[in-house]
mmCIF file of C-alpha atoms in Angstrom:
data_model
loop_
_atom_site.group_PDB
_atom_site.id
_atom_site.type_symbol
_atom_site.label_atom_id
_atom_site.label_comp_id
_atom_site.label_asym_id
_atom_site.label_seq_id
_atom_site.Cartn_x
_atom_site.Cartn_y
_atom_site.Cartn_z
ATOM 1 C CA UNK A 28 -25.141 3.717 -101.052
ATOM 2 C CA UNK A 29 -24.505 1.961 -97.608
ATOM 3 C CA UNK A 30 -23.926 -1.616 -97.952
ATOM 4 C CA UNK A 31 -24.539 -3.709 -94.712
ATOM 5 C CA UNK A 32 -24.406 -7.141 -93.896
ATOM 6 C CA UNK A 33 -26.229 -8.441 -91.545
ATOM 7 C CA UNK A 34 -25.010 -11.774 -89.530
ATOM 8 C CA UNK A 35 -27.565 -13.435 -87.870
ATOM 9 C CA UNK A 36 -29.028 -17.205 -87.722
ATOM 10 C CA UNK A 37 -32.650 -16.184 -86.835
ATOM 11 C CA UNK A 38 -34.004 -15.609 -90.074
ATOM 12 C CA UNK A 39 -37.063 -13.918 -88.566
ATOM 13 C CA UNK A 40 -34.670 -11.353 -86.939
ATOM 14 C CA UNK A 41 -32.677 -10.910 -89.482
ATOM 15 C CA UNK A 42 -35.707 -10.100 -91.816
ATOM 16 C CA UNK A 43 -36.849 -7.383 -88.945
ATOM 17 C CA UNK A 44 -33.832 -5.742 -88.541
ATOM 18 C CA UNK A 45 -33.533 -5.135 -92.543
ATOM 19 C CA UNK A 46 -37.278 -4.038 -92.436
ATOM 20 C CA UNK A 47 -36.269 -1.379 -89.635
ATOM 21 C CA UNK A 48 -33.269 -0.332 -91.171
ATOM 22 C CA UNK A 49 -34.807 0.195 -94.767
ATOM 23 C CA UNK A 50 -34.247 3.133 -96.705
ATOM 24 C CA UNK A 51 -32.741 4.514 -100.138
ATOM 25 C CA UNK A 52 -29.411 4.621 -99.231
ATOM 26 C CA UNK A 53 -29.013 1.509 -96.954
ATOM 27 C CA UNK A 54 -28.973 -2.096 -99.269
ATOM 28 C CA UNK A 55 -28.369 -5.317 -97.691
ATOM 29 C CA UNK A 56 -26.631 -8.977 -97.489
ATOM 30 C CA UNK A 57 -27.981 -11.530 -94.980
ATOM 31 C CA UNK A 58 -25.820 -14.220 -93.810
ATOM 32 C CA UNK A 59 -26.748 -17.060 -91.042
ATOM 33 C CA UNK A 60 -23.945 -18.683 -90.263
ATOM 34 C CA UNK A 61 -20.115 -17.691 -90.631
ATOM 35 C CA UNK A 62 -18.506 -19.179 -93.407
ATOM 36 C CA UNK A 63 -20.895 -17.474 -95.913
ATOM 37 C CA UNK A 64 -19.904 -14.353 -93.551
ATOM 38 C CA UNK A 65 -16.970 -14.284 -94.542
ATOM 39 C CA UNK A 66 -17.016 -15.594 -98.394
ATOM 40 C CA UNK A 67 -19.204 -12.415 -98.630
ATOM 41 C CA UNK A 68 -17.107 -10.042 -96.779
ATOM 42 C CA UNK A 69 -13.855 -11.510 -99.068
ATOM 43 C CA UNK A 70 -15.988 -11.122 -102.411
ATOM 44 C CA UNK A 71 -17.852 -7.310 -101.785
ATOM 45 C CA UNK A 72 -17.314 -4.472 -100.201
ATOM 46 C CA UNK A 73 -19.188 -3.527 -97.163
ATOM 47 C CA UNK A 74 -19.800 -0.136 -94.458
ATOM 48 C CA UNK A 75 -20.868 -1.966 -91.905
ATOM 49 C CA UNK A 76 -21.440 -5.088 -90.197
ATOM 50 C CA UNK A 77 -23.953 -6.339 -87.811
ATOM 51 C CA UNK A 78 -22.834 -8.816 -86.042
ATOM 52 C CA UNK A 79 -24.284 -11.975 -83.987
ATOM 53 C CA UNK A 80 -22.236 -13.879 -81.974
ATOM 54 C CA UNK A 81 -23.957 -17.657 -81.308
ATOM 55 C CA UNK A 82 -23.957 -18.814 -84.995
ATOM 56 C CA UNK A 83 -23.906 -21.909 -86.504
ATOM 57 C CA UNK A 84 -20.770 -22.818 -86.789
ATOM 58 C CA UNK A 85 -18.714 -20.614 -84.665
ATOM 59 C CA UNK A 86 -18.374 -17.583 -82.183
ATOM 60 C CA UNK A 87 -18.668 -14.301 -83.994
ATOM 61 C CA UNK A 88 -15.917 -13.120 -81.964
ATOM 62 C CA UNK A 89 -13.511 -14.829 -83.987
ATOM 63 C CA UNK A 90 -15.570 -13.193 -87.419
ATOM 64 C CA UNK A 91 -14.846 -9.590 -85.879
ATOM 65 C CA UNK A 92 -11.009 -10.785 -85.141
ATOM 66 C CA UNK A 93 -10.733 -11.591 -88.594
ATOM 67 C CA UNK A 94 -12.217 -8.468 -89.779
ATOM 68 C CA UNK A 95 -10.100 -6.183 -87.730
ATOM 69 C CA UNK A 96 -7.139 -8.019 -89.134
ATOM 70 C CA UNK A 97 -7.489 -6.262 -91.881
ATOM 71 C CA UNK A 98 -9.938 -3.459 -91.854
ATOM 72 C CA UNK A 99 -11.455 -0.528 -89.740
ATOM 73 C CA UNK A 100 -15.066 -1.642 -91.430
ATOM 74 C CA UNK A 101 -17.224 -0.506 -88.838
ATOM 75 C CA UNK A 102 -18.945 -3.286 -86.656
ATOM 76 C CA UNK A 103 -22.025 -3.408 -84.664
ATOM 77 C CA UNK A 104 -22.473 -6.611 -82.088
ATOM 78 C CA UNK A 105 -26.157 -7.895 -81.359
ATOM 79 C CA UNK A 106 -26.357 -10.678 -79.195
ATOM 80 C CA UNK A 107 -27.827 -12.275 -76.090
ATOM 81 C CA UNK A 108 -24.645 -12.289 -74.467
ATOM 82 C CA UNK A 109 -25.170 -9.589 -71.988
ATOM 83 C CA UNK A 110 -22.582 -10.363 -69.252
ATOM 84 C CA UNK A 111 -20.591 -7.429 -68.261
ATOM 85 C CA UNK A 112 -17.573 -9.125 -69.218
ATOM 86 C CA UNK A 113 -18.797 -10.358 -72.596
ATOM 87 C CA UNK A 114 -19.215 -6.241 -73.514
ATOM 88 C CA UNK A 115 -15.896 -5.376 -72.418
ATOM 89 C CA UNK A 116 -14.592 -8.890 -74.187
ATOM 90 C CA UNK A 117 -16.279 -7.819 -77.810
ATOM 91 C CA UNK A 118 -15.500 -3.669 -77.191
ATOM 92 C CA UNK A 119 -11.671 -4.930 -76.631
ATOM 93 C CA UNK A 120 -11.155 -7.050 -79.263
ATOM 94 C CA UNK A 121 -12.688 -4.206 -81.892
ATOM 95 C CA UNK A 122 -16.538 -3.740 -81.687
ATOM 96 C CA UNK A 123 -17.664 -0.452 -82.325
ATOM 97 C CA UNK A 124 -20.578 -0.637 -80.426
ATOM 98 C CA UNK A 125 -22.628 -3.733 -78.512
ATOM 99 C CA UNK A 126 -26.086 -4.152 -78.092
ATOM 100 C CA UNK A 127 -27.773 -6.748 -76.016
ATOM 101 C CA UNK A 128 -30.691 -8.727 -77.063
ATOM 102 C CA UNK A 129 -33.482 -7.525 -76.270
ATOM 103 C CA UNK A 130 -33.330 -4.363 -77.935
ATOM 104 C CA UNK A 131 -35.361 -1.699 -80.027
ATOM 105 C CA UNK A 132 -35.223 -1.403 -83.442
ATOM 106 C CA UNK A 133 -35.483 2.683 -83.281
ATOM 107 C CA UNK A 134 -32.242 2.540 -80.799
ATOM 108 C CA UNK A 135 -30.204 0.278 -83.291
ATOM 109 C CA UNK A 136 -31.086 2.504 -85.889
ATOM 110 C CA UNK A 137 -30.518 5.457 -84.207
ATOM 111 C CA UNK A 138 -26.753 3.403 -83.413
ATOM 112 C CA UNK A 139 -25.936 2.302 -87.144
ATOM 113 C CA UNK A 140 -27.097 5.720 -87.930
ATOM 114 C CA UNK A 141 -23.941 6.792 -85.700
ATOM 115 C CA UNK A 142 -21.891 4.840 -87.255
ATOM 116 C CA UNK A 143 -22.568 5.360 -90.823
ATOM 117 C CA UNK A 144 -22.473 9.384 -90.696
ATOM 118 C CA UNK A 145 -18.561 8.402 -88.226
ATOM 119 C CA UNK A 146 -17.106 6.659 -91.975
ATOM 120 C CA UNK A 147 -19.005 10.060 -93.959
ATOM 121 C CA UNK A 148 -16.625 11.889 -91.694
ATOM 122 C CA UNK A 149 -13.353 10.213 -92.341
ATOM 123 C CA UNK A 150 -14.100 10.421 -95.836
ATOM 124 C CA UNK A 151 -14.116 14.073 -95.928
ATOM 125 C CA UNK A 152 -10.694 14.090 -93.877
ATOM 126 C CA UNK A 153 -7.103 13.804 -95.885
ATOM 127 C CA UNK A 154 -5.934 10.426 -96.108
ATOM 128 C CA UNK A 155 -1.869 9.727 -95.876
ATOM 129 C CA UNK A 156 -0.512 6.420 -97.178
ATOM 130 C CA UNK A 157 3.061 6.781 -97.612
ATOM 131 C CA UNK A 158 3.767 9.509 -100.652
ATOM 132 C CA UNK A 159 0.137 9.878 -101.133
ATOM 133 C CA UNK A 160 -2.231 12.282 -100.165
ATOM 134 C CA UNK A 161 -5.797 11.924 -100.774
ATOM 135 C CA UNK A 162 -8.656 14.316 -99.995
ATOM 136 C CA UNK A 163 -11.828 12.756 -101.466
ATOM 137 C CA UNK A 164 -14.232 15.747 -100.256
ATOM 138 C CA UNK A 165 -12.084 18.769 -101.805
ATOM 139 C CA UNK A 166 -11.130 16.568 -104.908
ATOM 140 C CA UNK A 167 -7.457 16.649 -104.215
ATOM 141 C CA UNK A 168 -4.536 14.719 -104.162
ATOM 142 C CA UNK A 169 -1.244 14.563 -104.523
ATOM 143 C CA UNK A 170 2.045 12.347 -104.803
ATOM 144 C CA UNK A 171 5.207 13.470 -103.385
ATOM 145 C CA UNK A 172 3.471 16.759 -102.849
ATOM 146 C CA UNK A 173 2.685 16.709 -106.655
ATOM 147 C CA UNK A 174 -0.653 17.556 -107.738
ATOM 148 C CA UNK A 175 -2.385 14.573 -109.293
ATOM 149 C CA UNK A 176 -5.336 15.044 -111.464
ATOM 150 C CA UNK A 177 -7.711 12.752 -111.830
ATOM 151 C CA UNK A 178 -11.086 12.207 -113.522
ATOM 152 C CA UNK A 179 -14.602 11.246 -111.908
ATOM 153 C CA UNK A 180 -14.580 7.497 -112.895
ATOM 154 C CA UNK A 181 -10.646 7.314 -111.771
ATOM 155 C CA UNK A 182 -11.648 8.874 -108.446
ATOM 156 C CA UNK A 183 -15.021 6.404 -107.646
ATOM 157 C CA UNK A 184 -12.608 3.911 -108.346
ATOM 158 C CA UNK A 185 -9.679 5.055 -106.089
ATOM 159 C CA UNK A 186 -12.065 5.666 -103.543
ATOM 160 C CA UNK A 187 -13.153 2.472 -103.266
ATOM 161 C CA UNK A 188 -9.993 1.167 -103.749
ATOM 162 C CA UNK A 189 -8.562 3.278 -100.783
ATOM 163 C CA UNK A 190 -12.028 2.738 -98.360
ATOM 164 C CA UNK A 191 -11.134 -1.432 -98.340
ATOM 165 C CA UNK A 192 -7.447 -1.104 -98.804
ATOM 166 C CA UNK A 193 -6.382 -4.931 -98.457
ATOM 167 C CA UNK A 194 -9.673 -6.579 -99.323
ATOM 168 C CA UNK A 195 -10.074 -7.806 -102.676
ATOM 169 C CA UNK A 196 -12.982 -6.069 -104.490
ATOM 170 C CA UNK A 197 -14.440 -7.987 -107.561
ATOM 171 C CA UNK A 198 -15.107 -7.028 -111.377
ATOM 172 C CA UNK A 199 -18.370 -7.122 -110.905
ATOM 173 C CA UNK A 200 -18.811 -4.843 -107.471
ATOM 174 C CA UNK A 201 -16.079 -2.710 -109.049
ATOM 175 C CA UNK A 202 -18.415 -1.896 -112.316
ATOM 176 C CA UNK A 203 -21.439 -1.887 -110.710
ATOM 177 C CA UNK A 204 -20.138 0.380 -108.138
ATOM 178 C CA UNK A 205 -18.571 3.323 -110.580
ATOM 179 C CA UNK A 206 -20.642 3.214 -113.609
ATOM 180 C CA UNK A 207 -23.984 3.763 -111.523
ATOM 181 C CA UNK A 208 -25.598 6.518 -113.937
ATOM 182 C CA UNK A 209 -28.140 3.473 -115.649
ATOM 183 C CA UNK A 210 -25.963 2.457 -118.387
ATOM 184 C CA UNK A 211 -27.394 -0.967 -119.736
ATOM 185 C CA UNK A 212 -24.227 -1.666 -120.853
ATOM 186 C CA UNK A 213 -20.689 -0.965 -119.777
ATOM 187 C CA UNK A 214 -17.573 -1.940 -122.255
ATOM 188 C CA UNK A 215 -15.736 -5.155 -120.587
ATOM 189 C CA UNK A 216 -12.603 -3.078 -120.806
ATOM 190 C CA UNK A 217 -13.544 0.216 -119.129
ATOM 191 C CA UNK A 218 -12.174 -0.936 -116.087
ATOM 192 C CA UNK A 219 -9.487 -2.246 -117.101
ATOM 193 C CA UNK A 220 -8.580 1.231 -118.480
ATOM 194 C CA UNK A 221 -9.593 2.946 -115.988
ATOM 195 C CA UNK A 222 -6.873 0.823 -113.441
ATOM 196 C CA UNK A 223 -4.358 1.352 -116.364
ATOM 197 C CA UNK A 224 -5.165 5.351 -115.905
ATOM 198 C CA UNK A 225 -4.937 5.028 -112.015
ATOM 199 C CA UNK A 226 -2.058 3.364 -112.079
ATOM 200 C CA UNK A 227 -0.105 5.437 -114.713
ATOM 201 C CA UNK A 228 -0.598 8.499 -112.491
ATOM 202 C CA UNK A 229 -0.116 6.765 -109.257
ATOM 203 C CA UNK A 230 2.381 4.364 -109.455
ATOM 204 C CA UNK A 231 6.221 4.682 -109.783
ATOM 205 C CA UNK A 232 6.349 1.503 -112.161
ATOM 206 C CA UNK A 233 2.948 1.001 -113.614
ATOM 207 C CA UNK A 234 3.758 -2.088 -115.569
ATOM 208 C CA UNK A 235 4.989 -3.778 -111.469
ATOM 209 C CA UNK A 236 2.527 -2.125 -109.099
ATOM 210 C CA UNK A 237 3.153 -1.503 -105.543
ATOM 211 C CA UNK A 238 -0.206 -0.345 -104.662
ATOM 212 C CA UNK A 239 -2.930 -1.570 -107.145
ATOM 213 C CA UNK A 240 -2.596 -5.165 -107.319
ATOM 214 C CA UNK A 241 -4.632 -7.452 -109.807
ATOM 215 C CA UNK A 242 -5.934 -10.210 -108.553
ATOM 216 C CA UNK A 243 -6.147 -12.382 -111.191
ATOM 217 C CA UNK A 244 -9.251 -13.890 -111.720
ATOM 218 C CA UNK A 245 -10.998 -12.197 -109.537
ATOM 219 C CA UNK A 246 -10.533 -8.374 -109.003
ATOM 220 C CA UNK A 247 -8.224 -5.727 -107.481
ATOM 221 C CA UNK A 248 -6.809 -4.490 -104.423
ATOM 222 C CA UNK A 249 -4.952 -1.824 -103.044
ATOM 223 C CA UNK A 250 -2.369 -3.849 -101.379
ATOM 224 C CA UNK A 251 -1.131 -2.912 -97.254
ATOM 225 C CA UNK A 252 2.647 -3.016 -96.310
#
């Protein structure tokens, strides 16, 4: 499932673009202004982001700054801002593609479409992160060069882990994302044993993670050096 959110104050737009972009695999958040931007983007994970710029209460260059801090979460500018050196301002600072209002609706989907198969194909690529190597599409992975097995559940939830390494994913997006086969009801420890799992096999000292840090409260991450 894709999981964009869309940032833009016309609510009429907004609405449009989400019509447009509709399909089985594509769900969506709508945000107007930039502080609810980026409560949801600290609270969920997302695949990509389309991205105003004259909001509310801010620029949305400084929203994309903020995301690239962190993150390679694709990001898709649509504005009114059509200056030559407004493109080349939002492109530089991290924008993976810019589209000036107005536009049509076939080309931006045409554009997310782009950018949505671009993360299918880093997926399928190895991933390195220090000892660790990860191949999601073959289903291996390693530590040290060791093989590591691990089970479905433990690999949805590494995977998620590993596509929003230092965001903070929640309980709640955490279940909802792994145990997606229509269970009513999932036991309010499975995740908790499925992190104990992950980390057992992952971690050099499971009981003082490096990598998969609780955030108490609130969730996990996979923490960046």
């Amino acid at each position: 499932m894709n999981r964009i959110l869309i940032v833009e104050d016309d609510l009429a737009l907004s609405n449009g673009i989400t019509l447009a972009l509709k399909g089985p695999n594509n769900e969506f958040v709508q945000t107007h202004d930039l502080s609810t931007s980026k409560e949801q983007l600290a609270s969920a994970a997302f695949d990509l982001v389309i991205l105003d710029l004259n909001l509310p209460d801010g620029n949305g260059l400084d929203f994309l700054t903020d995301i690239r801090k962190t993150t390679t979460l694709p990001v898709i500018i649509l504005t009114a801002h059509d200056m030559e050196t407004d493109i080349v301002t939002g492109l530089e600072l991290g924008a993976d593609d810019y589209i000036t209002k107005p536009f049509s609706l076939m080309v931006l989907r045409a554009r997310v479409d782009v950018q949505l198969k671009k993360i299918k194909r880093v997926l399928a690529e190895t991933i390195q992160i220090d000892a660790f190597s990860f191949s999601f599409d073959k289903m291996a992975f390693a530590k040290k060069g060791t093989p590591v097995e691990l089970s479905k559940t433990e690999q949805k939830l590494l995977r998620l882990l590993i596509d929003h390494r230092g965001k903070i994913l929640t309980r709640d997006h955490l279940v909802d994302s792994i145990w997606t086969d229509g269970a009513e009801y999932v036991g309010e420890n499975a995740l908790s044993v499925t992190i104990k799992r992950l980390r057992d096999k992952l971690e050099d000292l499971p009981s003082s993670p490096q990598y998969i840090k609780t955030v108490y409260g609130i969730g996990y991450t996979w923490a960046v050096k």
